[in-house]
mmCIF file of C-alpha atoms and ligand atoms in Angstrom:
data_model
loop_
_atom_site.group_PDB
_atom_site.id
_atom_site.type_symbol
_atom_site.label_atom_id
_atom_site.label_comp_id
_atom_site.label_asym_id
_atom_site.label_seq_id
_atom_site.Cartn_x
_atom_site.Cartn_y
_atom_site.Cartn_z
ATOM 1 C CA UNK A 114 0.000 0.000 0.000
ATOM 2 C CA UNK A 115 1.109 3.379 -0.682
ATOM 3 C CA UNK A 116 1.038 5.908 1.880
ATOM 4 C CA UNK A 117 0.986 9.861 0.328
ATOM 5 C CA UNK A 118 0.705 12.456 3.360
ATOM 6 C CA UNK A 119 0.219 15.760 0.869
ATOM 7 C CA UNK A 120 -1.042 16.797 -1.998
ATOM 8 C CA UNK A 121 1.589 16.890 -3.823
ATOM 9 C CA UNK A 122 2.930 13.244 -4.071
ATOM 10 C CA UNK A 123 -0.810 12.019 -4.042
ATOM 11 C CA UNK A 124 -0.759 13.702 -7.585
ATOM 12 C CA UNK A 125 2.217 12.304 -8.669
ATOM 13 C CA UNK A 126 0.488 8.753 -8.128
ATOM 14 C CA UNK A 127 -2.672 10.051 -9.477
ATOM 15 C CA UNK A 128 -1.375 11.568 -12.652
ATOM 16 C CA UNK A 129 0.565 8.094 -13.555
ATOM 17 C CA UNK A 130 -3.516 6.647 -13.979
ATOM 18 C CA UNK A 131 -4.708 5.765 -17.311
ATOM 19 C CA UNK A 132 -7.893 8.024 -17.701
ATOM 20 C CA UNK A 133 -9.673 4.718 -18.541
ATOM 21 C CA UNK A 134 -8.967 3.139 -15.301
ATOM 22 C CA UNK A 135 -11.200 3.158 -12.268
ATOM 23 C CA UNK A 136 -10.590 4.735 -8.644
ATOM 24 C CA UNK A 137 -12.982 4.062 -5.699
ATOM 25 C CA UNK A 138 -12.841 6.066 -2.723
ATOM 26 C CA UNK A 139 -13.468 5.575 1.037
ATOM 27 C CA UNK A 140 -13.215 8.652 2.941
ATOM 28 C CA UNK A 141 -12.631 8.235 6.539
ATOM 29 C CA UNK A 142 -11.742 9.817 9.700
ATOM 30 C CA UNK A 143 -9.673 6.416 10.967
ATOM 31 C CA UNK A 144 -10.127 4.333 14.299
ATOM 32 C CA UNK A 145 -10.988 1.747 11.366
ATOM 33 C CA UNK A 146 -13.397 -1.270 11.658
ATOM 34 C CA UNK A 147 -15.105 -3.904 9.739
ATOM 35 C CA UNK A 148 -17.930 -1.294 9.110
ATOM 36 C CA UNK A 149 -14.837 1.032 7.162
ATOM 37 C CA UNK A 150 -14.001 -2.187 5.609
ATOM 38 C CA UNK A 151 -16.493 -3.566 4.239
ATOM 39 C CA UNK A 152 -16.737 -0.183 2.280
ATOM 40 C CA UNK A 153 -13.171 -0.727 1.308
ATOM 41 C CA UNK A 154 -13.673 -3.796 0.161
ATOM 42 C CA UNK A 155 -16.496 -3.179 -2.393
ATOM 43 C CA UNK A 156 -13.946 -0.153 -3.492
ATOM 44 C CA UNK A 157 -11.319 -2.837 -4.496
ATOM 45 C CA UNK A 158 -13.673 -4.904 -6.085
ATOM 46 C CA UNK A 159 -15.337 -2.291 -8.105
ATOM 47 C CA UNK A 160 -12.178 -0.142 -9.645
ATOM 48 C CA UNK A 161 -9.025 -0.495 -11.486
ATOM 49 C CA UNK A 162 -7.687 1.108 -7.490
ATOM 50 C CA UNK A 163 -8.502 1.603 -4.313
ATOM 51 C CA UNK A 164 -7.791 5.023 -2.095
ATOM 52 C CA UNK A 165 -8.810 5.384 1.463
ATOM 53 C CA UNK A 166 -8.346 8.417 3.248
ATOM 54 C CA UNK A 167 -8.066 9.265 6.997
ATOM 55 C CA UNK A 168 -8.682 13.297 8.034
ATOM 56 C CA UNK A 169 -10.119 14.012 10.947
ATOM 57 C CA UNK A 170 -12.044 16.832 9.800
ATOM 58 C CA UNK A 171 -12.303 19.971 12.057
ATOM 59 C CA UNK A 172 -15.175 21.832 10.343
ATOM 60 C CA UNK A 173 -17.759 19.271 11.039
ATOM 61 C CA UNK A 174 -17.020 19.183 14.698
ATOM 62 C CA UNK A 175 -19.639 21.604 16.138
ATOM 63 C CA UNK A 176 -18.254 20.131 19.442
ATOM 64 C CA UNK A 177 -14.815 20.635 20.146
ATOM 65 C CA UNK A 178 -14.179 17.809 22.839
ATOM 66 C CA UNK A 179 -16.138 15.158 20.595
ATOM 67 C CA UNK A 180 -13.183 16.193 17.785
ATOM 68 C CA UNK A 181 -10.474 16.462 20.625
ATOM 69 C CA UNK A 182 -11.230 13.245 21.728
ATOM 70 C CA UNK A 183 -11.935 11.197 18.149
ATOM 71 C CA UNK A 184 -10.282 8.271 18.444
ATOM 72 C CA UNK A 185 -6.639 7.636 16.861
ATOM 73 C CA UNK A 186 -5.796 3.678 15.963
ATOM 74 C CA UNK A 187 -3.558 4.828 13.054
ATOM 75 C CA UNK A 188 -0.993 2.114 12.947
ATOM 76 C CA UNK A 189 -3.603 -0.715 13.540
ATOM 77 C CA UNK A 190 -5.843 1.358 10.410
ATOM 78 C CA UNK A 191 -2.395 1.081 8.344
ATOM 79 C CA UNK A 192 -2.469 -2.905 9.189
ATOM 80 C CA UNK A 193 -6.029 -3.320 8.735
ATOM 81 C CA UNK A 194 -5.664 -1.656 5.060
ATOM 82 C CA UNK A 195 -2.983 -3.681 4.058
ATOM 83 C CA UNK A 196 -4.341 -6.821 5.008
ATOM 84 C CA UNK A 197 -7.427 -5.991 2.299
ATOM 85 C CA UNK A 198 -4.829 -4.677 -0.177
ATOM 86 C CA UNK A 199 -6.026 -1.194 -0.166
ATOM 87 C CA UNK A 200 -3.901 0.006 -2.906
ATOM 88 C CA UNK A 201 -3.480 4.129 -1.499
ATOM 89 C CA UNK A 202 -3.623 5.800 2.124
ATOM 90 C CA UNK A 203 -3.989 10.004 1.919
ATOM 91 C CA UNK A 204 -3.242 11.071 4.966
ATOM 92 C CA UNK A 205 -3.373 14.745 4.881
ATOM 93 C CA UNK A 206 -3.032 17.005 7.595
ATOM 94 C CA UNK A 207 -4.940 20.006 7.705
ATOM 95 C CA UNK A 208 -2.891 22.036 5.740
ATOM 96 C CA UNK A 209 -3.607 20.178 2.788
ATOM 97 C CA UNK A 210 -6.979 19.981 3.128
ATOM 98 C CA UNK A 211 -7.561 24.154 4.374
ATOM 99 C CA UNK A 212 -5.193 25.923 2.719
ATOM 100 C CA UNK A 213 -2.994 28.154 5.676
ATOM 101 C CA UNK A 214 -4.999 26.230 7.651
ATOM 102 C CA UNK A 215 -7.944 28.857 7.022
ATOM 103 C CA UNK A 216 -11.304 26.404 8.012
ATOM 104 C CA UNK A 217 -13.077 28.337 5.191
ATOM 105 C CA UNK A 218 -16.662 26.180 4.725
ATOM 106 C CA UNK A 219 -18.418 26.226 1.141
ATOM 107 C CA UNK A 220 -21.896 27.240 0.919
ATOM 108 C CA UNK A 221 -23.926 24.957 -0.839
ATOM 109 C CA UNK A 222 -27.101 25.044 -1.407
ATOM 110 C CA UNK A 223 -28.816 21.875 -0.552
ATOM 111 C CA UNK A 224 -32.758 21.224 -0.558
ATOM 112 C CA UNK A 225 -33.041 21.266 3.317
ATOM 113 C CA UNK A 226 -32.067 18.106 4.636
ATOM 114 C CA UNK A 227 -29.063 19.395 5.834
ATOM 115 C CA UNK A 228 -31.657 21.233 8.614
ATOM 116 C CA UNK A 229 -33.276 18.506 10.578
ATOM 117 C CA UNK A 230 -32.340 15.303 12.502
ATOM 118 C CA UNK A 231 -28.213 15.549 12.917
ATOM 119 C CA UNK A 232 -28.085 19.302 11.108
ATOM 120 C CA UNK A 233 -30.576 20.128 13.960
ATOM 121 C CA UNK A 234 -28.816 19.008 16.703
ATOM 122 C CA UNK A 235 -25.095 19.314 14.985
ATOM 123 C CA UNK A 236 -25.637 22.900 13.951
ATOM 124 C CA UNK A 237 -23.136 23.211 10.596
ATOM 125 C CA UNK A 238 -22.437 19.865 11.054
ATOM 126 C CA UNK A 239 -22.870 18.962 7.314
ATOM 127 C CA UNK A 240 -21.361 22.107 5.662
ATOM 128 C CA UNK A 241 -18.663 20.726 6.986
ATOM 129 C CA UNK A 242 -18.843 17.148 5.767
ATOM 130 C CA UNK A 243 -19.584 18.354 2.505
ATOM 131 C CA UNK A 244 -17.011 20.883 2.203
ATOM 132 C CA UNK A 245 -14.275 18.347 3.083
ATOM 133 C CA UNK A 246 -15.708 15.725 1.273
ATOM 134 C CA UNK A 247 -15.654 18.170 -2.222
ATOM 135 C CA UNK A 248 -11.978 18.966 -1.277
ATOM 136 C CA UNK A 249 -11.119 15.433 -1.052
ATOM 137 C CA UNK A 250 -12.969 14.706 -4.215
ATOM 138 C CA UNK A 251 -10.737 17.621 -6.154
ATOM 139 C CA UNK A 252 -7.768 15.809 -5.110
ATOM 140 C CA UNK A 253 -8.787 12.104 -5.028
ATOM 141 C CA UNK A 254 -10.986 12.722 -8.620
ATOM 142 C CA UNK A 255 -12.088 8.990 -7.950
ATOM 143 C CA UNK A 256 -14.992 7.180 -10.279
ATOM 144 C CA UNK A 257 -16.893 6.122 -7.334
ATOM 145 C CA UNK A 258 -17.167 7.143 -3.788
ATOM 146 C CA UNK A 259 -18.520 4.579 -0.804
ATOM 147 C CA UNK A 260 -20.399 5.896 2.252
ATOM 148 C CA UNK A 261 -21.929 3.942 4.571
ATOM 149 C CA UNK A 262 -25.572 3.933 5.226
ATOM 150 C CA UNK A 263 -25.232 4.263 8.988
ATOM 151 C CA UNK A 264 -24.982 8.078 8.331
ATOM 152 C CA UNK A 265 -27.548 7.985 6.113
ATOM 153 C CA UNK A 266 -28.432 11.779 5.806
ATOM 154 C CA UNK A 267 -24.552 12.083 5.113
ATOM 155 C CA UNK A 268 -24.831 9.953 2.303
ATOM 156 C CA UNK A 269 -27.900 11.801 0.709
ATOM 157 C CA UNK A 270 -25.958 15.165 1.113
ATOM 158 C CA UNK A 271 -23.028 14.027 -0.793
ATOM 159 C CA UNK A 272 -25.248 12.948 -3.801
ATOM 160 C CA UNK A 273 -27.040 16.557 -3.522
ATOM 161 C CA UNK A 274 -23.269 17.530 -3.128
ATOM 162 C CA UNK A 275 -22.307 15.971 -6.712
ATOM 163 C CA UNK A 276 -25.276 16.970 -8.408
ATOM 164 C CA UNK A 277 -24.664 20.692 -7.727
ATOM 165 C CA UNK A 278 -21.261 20.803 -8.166
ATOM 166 C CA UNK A 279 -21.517 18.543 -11.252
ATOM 167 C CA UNK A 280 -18.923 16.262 -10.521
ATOM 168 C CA UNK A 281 -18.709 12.966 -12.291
ATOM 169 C CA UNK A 282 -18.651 11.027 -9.307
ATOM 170 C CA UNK A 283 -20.820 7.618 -8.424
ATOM 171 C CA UNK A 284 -21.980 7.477 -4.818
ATOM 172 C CA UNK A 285 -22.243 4.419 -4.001
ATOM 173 C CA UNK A 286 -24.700 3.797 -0.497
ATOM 174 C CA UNK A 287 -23.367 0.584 1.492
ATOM 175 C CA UNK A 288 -25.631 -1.679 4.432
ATOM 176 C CA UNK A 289 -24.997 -0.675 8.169
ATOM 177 C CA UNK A 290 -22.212 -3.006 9.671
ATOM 178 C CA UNK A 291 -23.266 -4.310 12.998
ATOM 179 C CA UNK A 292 -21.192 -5.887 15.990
ATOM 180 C CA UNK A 293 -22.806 -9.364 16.965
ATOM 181 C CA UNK A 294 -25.072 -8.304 19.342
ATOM 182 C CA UNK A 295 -26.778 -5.157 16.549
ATOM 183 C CA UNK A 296 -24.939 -2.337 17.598
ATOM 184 C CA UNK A 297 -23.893 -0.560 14.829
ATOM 185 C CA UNK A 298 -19.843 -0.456 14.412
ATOM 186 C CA UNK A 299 -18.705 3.059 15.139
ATOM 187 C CA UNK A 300 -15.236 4.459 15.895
ATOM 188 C CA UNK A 301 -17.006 5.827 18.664
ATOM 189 C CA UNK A 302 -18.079 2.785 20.543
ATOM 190 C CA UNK A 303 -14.519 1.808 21.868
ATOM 191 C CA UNK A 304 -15.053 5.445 23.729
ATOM 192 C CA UNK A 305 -18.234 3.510 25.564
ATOM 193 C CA UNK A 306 -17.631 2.593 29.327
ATOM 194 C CA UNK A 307 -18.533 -0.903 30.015
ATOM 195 C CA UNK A 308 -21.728 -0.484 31.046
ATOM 196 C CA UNK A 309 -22.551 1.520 28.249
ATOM 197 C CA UNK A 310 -21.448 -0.795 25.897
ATOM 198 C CA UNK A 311 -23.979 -3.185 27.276
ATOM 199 C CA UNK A 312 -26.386 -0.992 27.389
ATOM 200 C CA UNK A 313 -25.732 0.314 23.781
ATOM 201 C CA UNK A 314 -27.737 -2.762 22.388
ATOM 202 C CA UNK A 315 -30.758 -1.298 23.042
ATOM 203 C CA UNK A 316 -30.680 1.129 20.232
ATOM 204 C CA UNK A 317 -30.855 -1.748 17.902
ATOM 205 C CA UNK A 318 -33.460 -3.640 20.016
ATOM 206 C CA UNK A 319 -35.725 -0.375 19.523
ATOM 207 C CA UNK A 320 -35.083 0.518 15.975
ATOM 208 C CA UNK A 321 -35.911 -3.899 15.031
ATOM 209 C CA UNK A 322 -39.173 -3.251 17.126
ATOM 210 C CA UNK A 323 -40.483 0.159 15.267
ATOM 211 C CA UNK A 324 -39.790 -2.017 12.053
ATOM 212 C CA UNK A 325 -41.808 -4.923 13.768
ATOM 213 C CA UNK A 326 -44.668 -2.420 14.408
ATOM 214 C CA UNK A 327 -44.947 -1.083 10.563
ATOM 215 C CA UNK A 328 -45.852 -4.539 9.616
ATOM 216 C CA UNK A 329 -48.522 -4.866 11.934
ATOM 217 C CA UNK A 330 -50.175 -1.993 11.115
ATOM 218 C CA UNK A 331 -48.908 0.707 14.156
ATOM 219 C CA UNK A 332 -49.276 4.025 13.458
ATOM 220 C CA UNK A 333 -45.814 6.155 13.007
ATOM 221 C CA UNK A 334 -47.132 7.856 16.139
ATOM 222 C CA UNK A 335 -47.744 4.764 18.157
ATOM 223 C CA UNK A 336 -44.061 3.939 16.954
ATOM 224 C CA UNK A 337 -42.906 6.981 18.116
ATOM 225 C CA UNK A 338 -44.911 7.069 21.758
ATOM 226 C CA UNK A 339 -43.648 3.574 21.984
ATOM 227 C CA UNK A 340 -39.858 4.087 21.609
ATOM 228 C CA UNK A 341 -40.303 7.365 24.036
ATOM 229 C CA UNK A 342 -41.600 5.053 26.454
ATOM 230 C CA UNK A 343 -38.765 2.656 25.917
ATOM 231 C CA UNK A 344 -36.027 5.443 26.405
ATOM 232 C CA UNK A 345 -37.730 6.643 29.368
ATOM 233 C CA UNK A 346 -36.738 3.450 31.355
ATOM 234 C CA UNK A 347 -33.343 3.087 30.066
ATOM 235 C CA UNK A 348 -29.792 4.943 30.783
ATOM 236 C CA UNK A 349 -29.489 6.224 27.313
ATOM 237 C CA UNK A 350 -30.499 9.567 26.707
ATOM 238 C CA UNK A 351 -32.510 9.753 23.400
ATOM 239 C CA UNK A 352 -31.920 12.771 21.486
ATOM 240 C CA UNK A 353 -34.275 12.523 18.513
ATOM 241 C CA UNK A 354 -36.443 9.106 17.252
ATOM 242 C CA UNK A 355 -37.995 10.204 14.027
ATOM 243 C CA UNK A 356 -39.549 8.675 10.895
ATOM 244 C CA UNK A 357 -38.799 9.883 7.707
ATOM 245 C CA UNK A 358 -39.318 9.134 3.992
ATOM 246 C CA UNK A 359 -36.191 6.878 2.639
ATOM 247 C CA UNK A 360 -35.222 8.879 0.060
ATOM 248 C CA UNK A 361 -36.608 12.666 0.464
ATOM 249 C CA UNK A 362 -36.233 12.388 4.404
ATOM 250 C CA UNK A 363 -39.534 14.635 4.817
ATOM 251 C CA UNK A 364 -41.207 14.840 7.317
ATOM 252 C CA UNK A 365 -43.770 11.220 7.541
ATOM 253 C CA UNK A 366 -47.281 11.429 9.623
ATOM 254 C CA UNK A 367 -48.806 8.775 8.521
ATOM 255 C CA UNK A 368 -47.468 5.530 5.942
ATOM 256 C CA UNK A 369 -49.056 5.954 2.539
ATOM 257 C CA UNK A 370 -47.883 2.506 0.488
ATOM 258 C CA UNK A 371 -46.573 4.014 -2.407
ATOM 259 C CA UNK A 372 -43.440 5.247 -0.158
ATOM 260 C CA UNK A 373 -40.710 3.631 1.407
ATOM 261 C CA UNK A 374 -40.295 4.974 5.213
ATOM 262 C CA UNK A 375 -36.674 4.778 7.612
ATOM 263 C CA UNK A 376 -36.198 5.452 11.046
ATOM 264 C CA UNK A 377 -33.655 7.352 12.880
ATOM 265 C CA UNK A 378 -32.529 7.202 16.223
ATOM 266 C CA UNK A 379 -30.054 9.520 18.014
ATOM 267 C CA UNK A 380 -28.325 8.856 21.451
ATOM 268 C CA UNK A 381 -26.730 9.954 24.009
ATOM 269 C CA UNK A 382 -24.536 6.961 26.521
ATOM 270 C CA UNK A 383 -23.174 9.182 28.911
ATOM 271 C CA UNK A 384 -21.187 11.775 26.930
ATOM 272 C CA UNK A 385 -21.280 9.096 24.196
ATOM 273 C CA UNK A 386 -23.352 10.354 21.169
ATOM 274 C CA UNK A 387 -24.588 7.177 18.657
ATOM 275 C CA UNK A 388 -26.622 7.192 15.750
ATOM 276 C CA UNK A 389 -28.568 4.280 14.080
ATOM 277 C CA UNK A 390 -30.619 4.067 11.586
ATOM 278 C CA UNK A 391 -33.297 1.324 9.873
ATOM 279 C CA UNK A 392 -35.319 1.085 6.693
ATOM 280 C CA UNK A 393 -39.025 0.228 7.859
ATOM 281 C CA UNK A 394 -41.665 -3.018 6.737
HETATM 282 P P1 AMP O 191 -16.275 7.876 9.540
HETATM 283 O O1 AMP O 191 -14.850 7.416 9.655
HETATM 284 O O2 AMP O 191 -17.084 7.681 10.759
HETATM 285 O O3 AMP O 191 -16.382 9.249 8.927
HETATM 286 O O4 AMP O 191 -16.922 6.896 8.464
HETATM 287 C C1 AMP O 191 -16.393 6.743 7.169
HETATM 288 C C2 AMP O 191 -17.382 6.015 6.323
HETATM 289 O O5 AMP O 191 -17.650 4.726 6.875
HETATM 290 C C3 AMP O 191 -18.731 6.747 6.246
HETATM 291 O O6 AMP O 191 -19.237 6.659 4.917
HETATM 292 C C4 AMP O 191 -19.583 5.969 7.213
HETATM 293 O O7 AMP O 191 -20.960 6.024 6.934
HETATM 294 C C5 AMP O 191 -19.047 4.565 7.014
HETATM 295 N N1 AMP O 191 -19.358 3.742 8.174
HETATM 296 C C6 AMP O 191 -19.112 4.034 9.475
HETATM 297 N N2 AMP O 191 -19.605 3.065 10.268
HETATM 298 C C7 AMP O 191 -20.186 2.150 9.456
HETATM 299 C C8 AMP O 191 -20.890 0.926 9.671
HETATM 300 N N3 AMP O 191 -21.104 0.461 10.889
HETATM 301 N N4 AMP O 191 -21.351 0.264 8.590
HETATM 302 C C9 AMP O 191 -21.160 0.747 7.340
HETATM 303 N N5 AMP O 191 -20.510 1.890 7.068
HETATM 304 C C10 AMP O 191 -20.036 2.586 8.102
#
């Protein structure tokens, strides 16, 4: 695997590609797991090369101890690459990424999504994401891009993102990655305090019974009344549970059959925030 820490040598490799060949991205922040991989994976299989990329992004950090505090694993990531033969590693530092180190955001305009669910409660949380992820796409210029589904309103942004900056880019959606027990894989969980951990699985638990209640015929607000219920008993702190349409994320009241419906769940394990997510019926 090739390791390029700057712009400048990344180009060099990139340059070298026949135009007719195929990259596949996977943009990361690190503290990599099988959820990252599995992304990587499909990236390897798909294109002519593979790039992965590890930035732990400052402007999307509308909390400054959550980025302080993001996990670093970055000689266990380099191992974990290599043993998928990941063909490139960019790992920029800021001054890549932000010129003079200036945190300058892009305004895009985007259809409102970036508002609600985490752009409510992570105020400029995706101009952020989308800004870094359009700088990394000027340098990487890959053929396809993987994101996982567990940030789901991420990876809607980024398509918006492509389609108004018109760049020829694939987005390519992947399933959520779970541990054994249905947590979803995060480089956050290894932050989770024992308990926590344990207690963690009940995010799944809740999200597999709102699905279990579409298909018999619940209401989204008996759903919803439901899971506050559930949360009211427990340790974890819900933030937001909503139901959304899949693929416009507006606002959903009642099912109509024509649509296709996902849940989102938001939570708090001590300082811990998690997000889930689960298509419905
Ligand atoms: P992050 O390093 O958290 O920015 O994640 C990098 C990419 O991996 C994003 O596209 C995430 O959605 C994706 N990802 C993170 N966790 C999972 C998971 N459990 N399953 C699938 N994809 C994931």
């Amino acid at each position: 695997m090739k390791t390029f820490d700057n712009n400048r040598s990344f180009n060099e490799w990139r340059k070298n590609i026949d135009t007719n060949k195929k990259v596949g991205f996977v943009p990361t922040m690190g503290a990599l797991h099988e959820g990252h991989i599995s992304l990587v994976k499909k990236a390897i299989e798909e294109n002519d090369y593979s790039v992965v990329s590890i930035f732990v992004n400052p402007t999307q950090f509308n909390n400054k101890e959550d980025f302080a505090k993001y996990p670093n694993t970055l000689e266990k990531d380099i191992k974990l690459l290599q043993s998928v033969n990941c063909d490139v590693l960019f790992l920029p530092n800021s001054n890549e990424i932000y010129p003079n180190n200036e945190l300058k955001i892009i305004p895009f305009s985007f259809s409102g999504i970036e508002k609600i669910m985490e752009g409510e409660f992570r105020p400029n949380h995706f101009d952020g994401v989308a800004t870094v992820v359009k700088l990394l796409f000027d340098r990487i210029k890959p053929t396809r891009a993987y994101f996982g589904e567990k940030d789901y309103q991420q990876l809607l942004i980024i398509n918006e993102m492509v389609k108004l900056e018109k760049m020829p880019i694939e987005i390519i959606g992947m399933p959520i990655f779970r541990e054994s027990d249905g947590l979803a894989m995060s480089s956050r969980n290894m932050r989770l305090s024992k308990e926590f951990r344990k207690e963690a699985t009940f995010i799944y638990d809740c999200l597999l019974l709102a699905k279990k209640m579409t298909t018999t015929n619940h209401s989204i607000d008996e759903i919803k009344t439901k899971i506050n219920k559930l949360f009211s008993n427990s340790t974890l702190n819900l933030e937001y549970f909503e139901v959304r349409e899949n693929n416009s994320l507006k606002f959903a009241k009642e099912f109509e059959s024509a649509e296709k419906y996902r849940a989102f769940i938001s939570v708090y394990a001590g300082e811990i925030r998690l997000i889930d997510n689960i298509e419905l019926f």
